[in-house]
Short mmCIF file of C-alpha atoms and ligand atoms in Angstrom, two decimals:
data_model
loop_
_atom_site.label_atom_id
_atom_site.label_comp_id
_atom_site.label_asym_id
_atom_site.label_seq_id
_atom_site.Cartn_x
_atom_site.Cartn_y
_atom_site.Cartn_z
CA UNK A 1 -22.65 20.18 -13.93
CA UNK A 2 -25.16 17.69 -15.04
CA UNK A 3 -23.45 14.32 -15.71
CA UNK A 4 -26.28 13.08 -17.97
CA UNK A 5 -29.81 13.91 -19.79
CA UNK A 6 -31.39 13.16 -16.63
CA UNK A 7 -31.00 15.25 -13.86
CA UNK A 8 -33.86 14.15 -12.18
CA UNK A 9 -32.54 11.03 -11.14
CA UNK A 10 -29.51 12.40 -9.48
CA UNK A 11 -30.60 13.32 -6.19
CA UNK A 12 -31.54 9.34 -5.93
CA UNK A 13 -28.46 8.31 -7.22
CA UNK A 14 -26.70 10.10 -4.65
CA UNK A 15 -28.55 8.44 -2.25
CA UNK A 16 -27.64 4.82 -3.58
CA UNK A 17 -23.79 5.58 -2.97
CA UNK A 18 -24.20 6.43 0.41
CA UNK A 19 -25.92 3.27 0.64
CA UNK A 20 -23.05 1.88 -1.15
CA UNK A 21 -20.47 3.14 0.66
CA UNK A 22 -22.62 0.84 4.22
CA UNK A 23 -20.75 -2.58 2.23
CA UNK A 24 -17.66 -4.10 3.10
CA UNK A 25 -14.93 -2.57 1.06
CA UNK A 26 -13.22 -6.66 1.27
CA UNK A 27 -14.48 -9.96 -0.23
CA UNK A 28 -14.40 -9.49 -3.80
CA UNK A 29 -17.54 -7.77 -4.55
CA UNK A 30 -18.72 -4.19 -5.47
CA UNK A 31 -19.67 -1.82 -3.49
CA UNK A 32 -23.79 -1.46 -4.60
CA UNK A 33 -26.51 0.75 -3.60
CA UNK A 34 -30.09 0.72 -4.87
CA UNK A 35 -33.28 3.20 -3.96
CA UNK A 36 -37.21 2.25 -5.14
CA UNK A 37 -38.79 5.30 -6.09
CA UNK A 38 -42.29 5.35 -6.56
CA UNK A 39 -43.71 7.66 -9.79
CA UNK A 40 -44.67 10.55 -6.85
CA UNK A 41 -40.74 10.26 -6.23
CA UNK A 42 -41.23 9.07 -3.03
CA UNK A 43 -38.18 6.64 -1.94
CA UNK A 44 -39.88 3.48 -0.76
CA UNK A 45 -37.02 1.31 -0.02
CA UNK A 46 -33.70 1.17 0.27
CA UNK A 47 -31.13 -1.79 0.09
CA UNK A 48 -27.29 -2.43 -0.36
CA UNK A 49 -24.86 -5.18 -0.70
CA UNK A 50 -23.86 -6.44 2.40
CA UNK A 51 -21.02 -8.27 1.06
CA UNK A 52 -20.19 -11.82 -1.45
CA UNK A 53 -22.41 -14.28 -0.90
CA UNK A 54 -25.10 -11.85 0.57
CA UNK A 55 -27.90 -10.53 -1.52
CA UNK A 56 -27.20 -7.87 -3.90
CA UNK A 57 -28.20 -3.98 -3.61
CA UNK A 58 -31.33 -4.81 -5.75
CA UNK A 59 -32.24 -8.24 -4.23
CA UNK A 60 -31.99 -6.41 -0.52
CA UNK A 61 -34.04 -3.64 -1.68
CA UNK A 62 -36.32 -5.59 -3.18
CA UNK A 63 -37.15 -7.67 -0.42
CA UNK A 64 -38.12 -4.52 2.21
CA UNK A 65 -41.43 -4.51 -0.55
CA UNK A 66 -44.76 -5.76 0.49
CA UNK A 67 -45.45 -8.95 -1.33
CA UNK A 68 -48.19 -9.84 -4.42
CA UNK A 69 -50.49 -13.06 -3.54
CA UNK A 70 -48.02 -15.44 -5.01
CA UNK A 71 -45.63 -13.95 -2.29
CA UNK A 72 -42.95 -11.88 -5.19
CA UNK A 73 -41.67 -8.62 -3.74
CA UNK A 74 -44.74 -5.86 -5.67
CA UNK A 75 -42.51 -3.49 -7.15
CA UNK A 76 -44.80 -2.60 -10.34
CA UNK A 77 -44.67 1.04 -11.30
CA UNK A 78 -41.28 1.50 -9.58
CA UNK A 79 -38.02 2.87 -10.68
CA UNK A 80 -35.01 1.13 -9.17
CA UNK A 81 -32.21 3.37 -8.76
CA UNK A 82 -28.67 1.20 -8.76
CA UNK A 83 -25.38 2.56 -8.88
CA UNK A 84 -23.95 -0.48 -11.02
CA UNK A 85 -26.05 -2.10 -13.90
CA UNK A 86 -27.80 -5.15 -12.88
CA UNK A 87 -26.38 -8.54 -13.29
CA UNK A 88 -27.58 -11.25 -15.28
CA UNK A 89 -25.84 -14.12 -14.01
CA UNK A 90 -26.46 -16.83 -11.87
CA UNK A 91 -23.42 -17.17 -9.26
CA UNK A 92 -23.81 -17.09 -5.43
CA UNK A 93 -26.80 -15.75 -5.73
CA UNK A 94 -29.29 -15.43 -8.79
CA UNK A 95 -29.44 -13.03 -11.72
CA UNK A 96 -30.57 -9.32 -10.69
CA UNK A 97 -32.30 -8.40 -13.86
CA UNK A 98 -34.51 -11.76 -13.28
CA UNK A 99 -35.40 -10.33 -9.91
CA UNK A 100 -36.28 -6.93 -11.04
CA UNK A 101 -37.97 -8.21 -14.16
CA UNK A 102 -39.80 -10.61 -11.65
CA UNK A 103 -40.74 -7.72 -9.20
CA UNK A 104 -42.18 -5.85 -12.21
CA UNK A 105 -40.28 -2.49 -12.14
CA UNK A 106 -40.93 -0.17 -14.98
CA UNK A 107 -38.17 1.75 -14.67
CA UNK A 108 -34.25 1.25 -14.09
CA UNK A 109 -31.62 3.97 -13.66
CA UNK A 110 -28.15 2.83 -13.33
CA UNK A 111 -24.73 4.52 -13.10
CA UNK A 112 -21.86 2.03 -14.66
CA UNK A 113 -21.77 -0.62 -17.12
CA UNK A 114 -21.15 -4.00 -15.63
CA UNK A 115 -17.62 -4.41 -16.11
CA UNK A 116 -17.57 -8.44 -15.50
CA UNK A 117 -17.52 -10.62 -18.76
CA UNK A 118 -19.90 -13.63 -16.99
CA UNK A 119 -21.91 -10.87 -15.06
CA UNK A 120 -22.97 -8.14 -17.93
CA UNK A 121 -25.83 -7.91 -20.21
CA UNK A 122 -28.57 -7.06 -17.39
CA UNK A 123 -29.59 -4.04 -19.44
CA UNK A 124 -30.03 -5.69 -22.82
CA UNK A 125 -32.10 -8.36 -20.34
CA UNK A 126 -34.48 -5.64 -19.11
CA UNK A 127 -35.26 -4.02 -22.29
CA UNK A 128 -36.00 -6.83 -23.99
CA UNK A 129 -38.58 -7.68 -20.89
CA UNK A 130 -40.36 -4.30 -21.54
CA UNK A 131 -38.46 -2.03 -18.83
CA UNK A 132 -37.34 1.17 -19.70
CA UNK A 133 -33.50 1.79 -18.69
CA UNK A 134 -31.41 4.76 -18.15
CA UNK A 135 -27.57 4.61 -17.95
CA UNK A 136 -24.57 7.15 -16.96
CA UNK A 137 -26.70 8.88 -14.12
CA UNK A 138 -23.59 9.96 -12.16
CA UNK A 139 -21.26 7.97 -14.15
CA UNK A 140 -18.14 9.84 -13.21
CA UNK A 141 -18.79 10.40 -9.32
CA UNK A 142 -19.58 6.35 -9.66
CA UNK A 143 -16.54 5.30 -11.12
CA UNK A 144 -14.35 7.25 -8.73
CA UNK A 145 -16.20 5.82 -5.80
CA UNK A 146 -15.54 2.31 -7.59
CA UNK A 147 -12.11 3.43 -8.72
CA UNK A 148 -9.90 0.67 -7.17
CA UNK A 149 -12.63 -2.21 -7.55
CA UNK A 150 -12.93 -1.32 -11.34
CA UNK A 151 -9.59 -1.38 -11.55
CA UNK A 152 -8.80 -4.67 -10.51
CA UNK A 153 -11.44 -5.97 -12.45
CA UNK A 154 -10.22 -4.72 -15.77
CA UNK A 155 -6.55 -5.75 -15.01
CA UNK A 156 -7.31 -9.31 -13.48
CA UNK A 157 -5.38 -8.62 -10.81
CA UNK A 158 -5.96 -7.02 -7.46
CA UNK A 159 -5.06 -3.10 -6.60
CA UNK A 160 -2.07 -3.11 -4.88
CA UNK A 161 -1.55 -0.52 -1.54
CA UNK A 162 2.22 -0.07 -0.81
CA UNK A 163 2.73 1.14 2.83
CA UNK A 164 5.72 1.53 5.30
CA UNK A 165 6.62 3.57 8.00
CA UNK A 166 10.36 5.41 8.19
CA UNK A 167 12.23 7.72 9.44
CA UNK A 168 12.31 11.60 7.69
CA UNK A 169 15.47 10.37 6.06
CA UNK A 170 13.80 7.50 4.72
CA UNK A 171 14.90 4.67 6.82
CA UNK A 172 12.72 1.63 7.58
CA UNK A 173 14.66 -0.16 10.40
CA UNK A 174 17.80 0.67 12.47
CA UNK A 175 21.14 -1.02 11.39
CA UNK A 176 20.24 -3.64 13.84
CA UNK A 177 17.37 -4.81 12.13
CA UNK A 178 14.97 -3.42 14.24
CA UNK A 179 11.74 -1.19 13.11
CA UNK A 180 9.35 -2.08 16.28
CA UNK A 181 8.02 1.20 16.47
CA UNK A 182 9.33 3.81 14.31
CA UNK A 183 5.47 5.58 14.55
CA UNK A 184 3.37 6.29 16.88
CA UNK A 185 0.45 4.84 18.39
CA UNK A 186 -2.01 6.80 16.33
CA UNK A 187 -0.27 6.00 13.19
CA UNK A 188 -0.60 2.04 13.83
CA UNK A 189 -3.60 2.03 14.27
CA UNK A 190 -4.02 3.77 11.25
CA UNK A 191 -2.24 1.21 9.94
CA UNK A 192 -5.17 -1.93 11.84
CA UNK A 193 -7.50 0.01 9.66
CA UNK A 194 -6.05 -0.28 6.40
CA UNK A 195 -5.39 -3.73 6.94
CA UNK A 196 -9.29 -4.77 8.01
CA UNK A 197 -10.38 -2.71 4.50
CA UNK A 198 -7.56 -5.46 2.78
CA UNK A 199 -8.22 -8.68 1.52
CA UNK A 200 -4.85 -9.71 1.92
CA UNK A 201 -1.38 -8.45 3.01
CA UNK A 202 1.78 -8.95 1.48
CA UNK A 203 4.82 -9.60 3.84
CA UNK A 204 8.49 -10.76 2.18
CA UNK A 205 9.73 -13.69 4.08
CA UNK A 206 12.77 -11.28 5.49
CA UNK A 207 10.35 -9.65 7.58
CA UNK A 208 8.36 -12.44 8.80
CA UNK A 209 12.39 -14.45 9.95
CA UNK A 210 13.19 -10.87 11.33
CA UNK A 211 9.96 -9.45 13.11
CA UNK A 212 7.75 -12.43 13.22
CA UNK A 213 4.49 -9.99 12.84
CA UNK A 214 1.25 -11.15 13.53
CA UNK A 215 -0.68 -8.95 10.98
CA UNK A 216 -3.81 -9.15 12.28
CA UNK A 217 -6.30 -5.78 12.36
CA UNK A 218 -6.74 -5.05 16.07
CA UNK A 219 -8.67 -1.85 17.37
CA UNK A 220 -7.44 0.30 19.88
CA UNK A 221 -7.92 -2.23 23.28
CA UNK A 222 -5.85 -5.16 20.71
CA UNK A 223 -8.99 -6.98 20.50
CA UNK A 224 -9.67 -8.51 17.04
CA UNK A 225 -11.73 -6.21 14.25
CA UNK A 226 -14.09 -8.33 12.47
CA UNK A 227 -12.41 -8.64 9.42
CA UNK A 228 -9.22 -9.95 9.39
CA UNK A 229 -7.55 -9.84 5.50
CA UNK A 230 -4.97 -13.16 4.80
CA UNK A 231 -1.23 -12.82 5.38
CA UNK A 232 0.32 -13.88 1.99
CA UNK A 233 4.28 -14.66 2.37
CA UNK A 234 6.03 -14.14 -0.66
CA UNK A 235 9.96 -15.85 -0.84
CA UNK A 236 11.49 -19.34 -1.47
CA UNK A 237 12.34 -19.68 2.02
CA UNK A 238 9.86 -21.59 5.05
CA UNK A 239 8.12 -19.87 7.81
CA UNK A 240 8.80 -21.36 11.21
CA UNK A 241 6.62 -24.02 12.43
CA UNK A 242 5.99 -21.28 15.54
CA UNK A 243 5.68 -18.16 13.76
CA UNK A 244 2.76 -16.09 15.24
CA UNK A 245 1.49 -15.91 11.39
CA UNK A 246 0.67 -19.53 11.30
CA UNK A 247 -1.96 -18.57 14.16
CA UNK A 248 -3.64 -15.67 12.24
CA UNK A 249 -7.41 -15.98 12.35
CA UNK A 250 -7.54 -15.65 8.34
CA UNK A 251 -4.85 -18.56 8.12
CA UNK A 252 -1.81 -18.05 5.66
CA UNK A 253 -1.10 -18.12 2.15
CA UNK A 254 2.82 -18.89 1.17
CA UNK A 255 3.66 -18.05 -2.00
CA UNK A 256 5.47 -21.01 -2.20
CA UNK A 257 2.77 -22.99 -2.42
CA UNK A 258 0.78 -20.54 -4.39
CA UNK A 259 2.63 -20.27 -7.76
CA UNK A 260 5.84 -22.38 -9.25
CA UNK A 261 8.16 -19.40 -8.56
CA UNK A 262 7.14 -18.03 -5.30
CA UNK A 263 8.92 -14.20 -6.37
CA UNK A 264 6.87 -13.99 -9.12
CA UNK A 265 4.92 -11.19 -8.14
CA UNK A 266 2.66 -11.14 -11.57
CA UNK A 267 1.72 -14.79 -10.71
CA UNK A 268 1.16 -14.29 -6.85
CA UNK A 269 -1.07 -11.16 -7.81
CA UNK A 270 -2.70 -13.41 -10.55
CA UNK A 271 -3.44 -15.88 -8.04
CA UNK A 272 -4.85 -14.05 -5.14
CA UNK A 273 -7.15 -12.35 -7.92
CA UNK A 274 -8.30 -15.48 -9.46
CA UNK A 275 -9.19 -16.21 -5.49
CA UNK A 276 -11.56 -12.80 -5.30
CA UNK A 277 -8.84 -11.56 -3.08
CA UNK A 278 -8.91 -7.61 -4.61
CA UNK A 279 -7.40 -5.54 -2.56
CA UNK A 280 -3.82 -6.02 -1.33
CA UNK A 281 -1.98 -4.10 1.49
CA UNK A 282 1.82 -4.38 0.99
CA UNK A 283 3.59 -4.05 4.34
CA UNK A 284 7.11 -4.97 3.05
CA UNK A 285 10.08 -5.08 3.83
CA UNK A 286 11.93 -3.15 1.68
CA UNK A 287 13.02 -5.73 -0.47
CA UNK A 288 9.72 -6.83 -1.51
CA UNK A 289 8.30 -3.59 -1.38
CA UNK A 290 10.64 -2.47 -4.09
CA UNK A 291 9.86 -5.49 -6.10
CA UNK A 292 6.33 -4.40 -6.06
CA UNK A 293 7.34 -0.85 -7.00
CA UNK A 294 10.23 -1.79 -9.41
CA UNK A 295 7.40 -4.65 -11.50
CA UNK A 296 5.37 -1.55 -11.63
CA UNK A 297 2.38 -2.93 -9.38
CA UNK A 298 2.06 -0.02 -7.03
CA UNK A 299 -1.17 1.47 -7.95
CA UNK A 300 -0.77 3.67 -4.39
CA UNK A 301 1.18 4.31 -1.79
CA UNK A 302 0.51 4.94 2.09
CA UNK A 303 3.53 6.16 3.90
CA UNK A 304 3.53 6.96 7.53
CA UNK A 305 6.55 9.47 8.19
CA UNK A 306 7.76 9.41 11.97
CA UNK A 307 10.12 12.95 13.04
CA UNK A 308 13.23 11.00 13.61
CA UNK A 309 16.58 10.41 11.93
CA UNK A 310 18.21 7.29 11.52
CA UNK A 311 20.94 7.51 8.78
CA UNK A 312 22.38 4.22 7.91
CA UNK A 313 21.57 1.94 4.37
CA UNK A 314 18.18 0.40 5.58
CA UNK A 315 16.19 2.22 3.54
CA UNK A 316 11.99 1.64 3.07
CA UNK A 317 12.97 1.52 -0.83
CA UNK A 318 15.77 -0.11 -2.32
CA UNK A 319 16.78 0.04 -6.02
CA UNK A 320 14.16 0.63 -8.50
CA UNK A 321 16.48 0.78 -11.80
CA UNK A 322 15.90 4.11 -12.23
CA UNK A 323 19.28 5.37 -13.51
CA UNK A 324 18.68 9.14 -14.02
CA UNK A 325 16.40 11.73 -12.65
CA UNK A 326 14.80 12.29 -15.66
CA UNK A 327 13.03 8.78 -15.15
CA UNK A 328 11.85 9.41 -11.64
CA UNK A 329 8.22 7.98 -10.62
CA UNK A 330 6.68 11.33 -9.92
CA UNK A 331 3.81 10.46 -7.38
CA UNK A 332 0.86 12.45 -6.81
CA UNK A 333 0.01 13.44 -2.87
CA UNK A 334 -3.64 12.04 -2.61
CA UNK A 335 -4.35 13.24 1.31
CA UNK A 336 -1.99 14.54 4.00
CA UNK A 337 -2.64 14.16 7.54
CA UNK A 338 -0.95 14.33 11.37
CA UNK A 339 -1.36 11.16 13.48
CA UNK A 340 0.18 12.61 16.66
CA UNK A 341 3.78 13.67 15.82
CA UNK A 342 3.90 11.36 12.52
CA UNK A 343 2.76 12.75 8.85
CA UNK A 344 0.63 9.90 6.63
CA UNK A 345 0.89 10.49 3.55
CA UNK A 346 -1.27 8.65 0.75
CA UNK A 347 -0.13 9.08 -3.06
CA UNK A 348 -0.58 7.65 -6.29
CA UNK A 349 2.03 7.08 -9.57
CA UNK A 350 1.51 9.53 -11.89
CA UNK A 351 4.07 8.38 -14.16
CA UNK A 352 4.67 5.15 -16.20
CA UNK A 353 6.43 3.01 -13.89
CA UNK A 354 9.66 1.51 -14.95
CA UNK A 355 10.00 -1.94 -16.84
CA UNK A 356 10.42 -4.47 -14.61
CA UNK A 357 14.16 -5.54 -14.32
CA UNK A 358 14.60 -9.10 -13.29
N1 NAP B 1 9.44 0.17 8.55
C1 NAP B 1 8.63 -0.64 7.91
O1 NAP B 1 7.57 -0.24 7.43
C2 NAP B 1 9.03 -2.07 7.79
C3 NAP B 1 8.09 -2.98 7.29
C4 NAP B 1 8.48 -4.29 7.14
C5 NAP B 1 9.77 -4.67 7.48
N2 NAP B 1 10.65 -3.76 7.97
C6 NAP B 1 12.01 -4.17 8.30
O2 NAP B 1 12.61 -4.64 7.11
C7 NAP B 1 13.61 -5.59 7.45
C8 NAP B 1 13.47 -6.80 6.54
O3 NAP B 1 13.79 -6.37 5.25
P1 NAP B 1 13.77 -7.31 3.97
O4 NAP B 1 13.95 -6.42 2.80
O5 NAP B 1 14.72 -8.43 4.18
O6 NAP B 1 12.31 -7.90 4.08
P2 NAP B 1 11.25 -8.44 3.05
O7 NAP B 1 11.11 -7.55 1.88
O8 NAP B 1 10.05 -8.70 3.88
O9 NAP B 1 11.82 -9.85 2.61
C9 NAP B 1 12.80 -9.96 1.66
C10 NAP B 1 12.73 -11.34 1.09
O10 NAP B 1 11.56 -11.49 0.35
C11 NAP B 1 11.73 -12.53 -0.58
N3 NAP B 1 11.21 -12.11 -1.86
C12 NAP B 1 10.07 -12.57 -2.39
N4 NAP B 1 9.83 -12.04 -3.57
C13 NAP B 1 10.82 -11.21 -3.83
C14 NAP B 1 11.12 -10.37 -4.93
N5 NAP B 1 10.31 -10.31 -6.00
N6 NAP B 1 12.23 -9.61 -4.88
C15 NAP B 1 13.03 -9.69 -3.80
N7 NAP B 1 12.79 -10.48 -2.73
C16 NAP B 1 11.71 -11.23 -2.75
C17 NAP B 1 13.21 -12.86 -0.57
O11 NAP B 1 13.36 -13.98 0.30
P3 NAP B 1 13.50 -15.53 -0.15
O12 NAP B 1 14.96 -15.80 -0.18
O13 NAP B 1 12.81 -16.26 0.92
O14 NAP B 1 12.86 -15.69 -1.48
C18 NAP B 1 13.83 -11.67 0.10
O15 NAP B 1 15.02 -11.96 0.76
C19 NAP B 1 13.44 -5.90 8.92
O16 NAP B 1 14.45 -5.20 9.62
C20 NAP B 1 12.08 -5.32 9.25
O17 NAP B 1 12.02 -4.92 10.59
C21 NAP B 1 10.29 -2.47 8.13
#
């Protein structure tokens, strides 16, 4: 079904998410994509944003035009196609609406509203410079492709993964302490994939004294991926002047010198928002990982199952304060897939989680 009163612009609006979906899922920004359609309907060029800092969707696409005299990209007559309404501010890089107004476009189609309070108002902008402009093409598939980004954005506070790896009786380590490997090869690397499409990971300091980790994303040879998200350490307690996480590539954030109480998990996430940090990966332990769960900051889960027992009390989730079953958190199964002999399992809340306890 038709999402709006113009049909005719889906088929290019489908087109700017898959150029969307080409940025980096890290650094802050939207994903963007943007087509220039000329009024036969022919696409004449293309452009997304390649990430904070970098051009935006509208800016890039602008730029593969042939240029007037005065050496402006000559977009006059064309429609620009963008899957988020343009901005109007001036921050890394200048205001899109300016550039489009600039490039003389008569026509723009967007999907979303610009959610961002300094950012919005690029519509209103274009209007009142003459251009006609379109909105809601494709809202709905736009907002779930932007889902977790629009998210943050409205909460001031980054979406929050939860992952772990245990046993099929729940456990995350054996009564030793040790976890190195309950999964199998194809689930960690798996798990080097979630972590490059992170900003940051979250690690309690119980894991990094136990396992010193060294949380970078590394492809299947161990060399380095190209992004590498920033281990935050949350807990009162020091990290070792030799821990392997004080040579990660992104650096390291300790809570502890983040916020005034470094287990205040509402501050941390505050923080790392307030530092375009959007996306978090938590990677426990179980302590902190429960925390996360129990303050009701899970917005998903990824769980990595491995076909082995190992009874005991270390369980991958601790208490929650959930005293009767009545009040369970229900999750919702979002995808489940083998990785060799392990199950991953991704999920989301679907119930109000409980009130935070401490
Ligand atoms: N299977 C898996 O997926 C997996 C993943 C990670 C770890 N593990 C295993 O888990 C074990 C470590 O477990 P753990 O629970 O001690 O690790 P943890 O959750 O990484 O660390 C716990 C520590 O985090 C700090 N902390 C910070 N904020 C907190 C909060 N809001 N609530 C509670 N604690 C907070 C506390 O230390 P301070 O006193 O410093 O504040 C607490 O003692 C190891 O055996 C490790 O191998 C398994």
């Amino acid at each position: 079904m038709s999402d709006t009163q113009h049909p005719e612009w889906e088929p290019f609006m489908r087109r700017a998410l898959e150029l969307a979906a080409q940025g980096p899922l890290t650094g802050g920004n939207p994903q963007v994509g943007c087509v220039l359609v000329d009024a036969a309907g022919r696409v004449v060029a293309e452009g997304w944003h390649h990430g904070a800092g970098t051009p935006h969707a509208e800016v890039d696409a602008l730029s593969k035009l042939p240029t007037t005299a005065d050496g402006r990209p000559d977009a006059s007559g064309l429609t620009a196609v963008v899957t988020l309404e343009p901005c109007n501010h001036t921050g890394r890089t200048g205001p899109c609406s300016v550039a489009l107004l600039n490039a003389g476009v008569a026509r723009v189609v967007y999907a979303l509203s610009d959610p961002g309070k300094r950012s919005s108002g690029g519509a209103a902008h274009l209007r009142a410079g003459g251009v006609e402009v379109i909105d809601g093409v494709l809202r709905r598939e736009a907002e779930a492709f932007l889902h977790r980004w629009l998210t943050a954005v409205a909460r001031n506070r980054p979406w929050v993964t939860v992952k772990w790896a245990s046993t099929l009786d729940g456990r995350a380590a054996a009564s030793d302490g040790s976890s190195q490997w309950i999964t199998g090869t194809a689930s960690r690397q798996r798990v080097h994939e979630e972590r490059e499409a992170s900003d940051a990971i979250l690690v309690g300091t119980g894991t990094v004294l136990a396992d010193d980790p060294s949380l970078t994303a590394r492809g299947d040879a161990g060399e380095l991926m190209p992004h590498q998200p920033v281990p935050v350490v949350v807990g009162e307690r020091a990290i070792p002047g030799d821990a392997a996480l004080r040579r990660h590539p992104a650096g390291l954030i300790e809570s502890r010198e983040l916020v005034d109480d470094p287990r205040d998990l509402a501050a941390i996430l505050a923080a790392l928002d307030a530092r375009g940090l959007r996306r978090v990966y938590v990677e426990g332990g179980p302590a902190l990982a429960s925390a996360i769960v129990a303050g009701g900051f899970a917005d998903e889960f990824s769980i990595y199952l491995a076909p082995a027992l190992l009874g005991g009390d270390r369980l991958a989730i601790g208490e929650l304060g959930i005293p009767t079953i009545g009040q369970a958190l229900r999750l919702r199964l979002t995808a489940i897939e083998q990785l060799g002999d392990d199950l991953h399992l991704r999920a989301i809340p679907t119930t109000p989680e409980p009130a935070k306890e401490n």
